[in-house]
XYZ file of N, CA and C in Angstrom:
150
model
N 0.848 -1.183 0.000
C 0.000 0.000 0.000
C 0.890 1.243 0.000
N 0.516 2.129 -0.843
C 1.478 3.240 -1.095
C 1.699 4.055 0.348
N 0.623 3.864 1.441
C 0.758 5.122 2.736
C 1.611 4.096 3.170
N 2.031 3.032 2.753
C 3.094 1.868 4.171
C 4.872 2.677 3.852
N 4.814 3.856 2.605
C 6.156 3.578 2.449
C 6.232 5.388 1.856
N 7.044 6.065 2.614
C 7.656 7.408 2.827
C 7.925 8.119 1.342
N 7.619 9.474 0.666
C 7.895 9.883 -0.269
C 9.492 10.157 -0.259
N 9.946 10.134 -1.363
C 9.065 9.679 -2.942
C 9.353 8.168 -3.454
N 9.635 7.504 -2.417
C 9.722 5.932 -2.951
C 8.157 5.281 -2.903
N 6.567 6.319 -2.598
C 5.685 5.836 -2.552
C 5.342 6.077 -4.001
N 5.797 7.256 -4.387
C 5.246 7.316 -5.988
C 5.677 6.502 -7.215
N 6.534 5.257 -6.687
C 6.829 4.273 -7.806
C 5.859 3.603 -7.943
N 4.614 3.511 -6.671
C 3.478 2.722 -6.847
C 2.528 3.288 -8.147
N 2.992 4.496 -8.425
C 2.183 5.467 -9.037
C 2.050 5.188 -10.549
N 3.535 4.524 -11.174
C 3.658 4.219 -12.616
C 3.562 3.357 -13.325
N 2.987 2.288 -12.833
C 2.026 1.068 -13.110
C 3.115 0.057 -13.441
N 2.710 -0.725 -14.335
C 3.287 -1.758 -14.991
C 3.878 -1.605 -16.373
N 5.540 -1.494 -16.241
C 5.971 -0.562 -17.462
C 7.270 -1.540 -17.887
N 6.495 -3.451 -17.526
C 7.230 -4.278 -18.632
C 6.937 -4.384 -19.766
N 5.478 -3.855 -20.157
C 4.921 -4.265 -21.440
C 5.900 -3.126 -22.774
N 6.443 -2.137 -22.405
C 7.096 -0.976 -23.216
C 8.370 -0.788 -22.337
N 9.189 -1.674 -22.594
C 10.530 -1.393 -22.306
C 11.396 -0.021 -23.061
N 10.923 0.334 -24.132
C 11.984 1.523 -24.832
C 11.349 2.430 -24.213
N 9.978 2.588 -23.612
C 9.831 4.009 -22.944
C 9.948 3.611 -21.328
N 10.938 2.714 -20.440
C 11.164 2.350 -19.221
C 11.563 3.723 -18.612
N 10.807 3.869 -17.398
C 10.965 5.599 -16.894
C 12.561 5.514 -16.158
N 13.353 6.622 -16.257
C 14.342 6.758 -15.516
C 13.728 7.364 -14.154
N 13.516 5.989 -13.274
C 12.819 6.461 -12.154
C 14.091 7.075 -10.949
N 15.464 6.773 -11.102
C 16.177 7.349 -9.929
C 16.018 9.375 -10.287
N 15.894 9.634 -11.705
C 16.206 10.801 -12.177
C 14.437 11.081 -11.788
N 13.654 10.522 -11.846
C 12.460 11.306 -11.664
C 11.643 11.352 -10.620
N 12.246 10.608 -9.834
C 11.988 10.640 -7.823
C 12.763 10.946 -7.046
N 13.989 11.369 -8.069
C 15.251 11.297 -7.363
C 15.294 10.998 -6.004
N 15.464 9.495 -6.390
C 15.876 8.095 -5.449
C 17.204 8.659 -5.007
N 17.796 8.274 -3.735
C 19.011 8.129 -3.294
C 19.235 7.429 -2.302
N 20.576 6.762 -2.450
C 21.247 6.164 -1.325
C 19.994 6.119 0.025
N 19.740 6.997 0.604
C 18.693 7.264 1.713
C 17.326 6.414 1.802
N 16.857 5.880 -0.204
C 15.827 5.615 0.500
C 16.213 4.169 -0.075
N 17.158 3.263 -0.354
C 17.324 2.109 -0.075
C 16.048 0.911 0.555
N 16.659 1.564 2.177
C 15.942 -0.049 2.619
C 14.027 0.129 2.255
N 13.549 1.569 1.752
C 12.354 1.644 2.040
C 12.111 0.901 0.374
N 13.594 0.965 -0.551
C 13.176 -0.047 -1.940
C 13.134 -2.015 -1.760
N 13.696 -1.792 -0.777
C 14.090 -3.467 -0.387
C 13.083 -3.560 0.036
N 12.298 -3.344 1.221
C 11.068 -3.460 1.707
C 9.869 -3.470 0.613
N 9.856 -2.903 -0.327
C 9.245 -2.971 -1.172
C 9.149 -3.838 -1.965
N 10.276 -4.235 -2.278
C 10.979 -5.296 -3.565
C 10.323 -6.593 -2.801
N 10.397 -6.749 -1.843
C 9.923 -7.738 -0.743
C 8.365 -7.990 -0.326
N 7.251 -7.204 -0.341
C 6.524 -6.811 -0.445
C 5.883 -7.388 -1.105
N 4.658 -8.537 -0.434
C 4.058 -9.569 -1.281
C 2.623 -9.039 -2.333
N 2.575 -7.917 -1.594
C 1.087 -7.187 -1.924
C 1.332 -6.018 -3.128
């Protein structure tokens, strides 16, 4: 659930399913600018049966 996990690693919930169009795959570190910091809140996620 997107409120279980701190911005802006909640707004990856936001961009759906983007295996079907790999040549337009979002550069998501450049457009949430992800960093180092939010790591374990991507592991937790990656993990994340739901």
């Amino acid at each position: 659930m997107a409120s279980d996990y701190a911005p802006p690693v909640d707004r990856l919930l936001t961009f759906g399913d983007c295996r079907d169009s790999i040549a337009d795959w979002p550069d998501y570190l450049k457009a949430l600018e992800l960093g180092p910091e939010h790591i374990p809140d991507l592991i937790r996620m990656a993990a994340d049966e739901e």
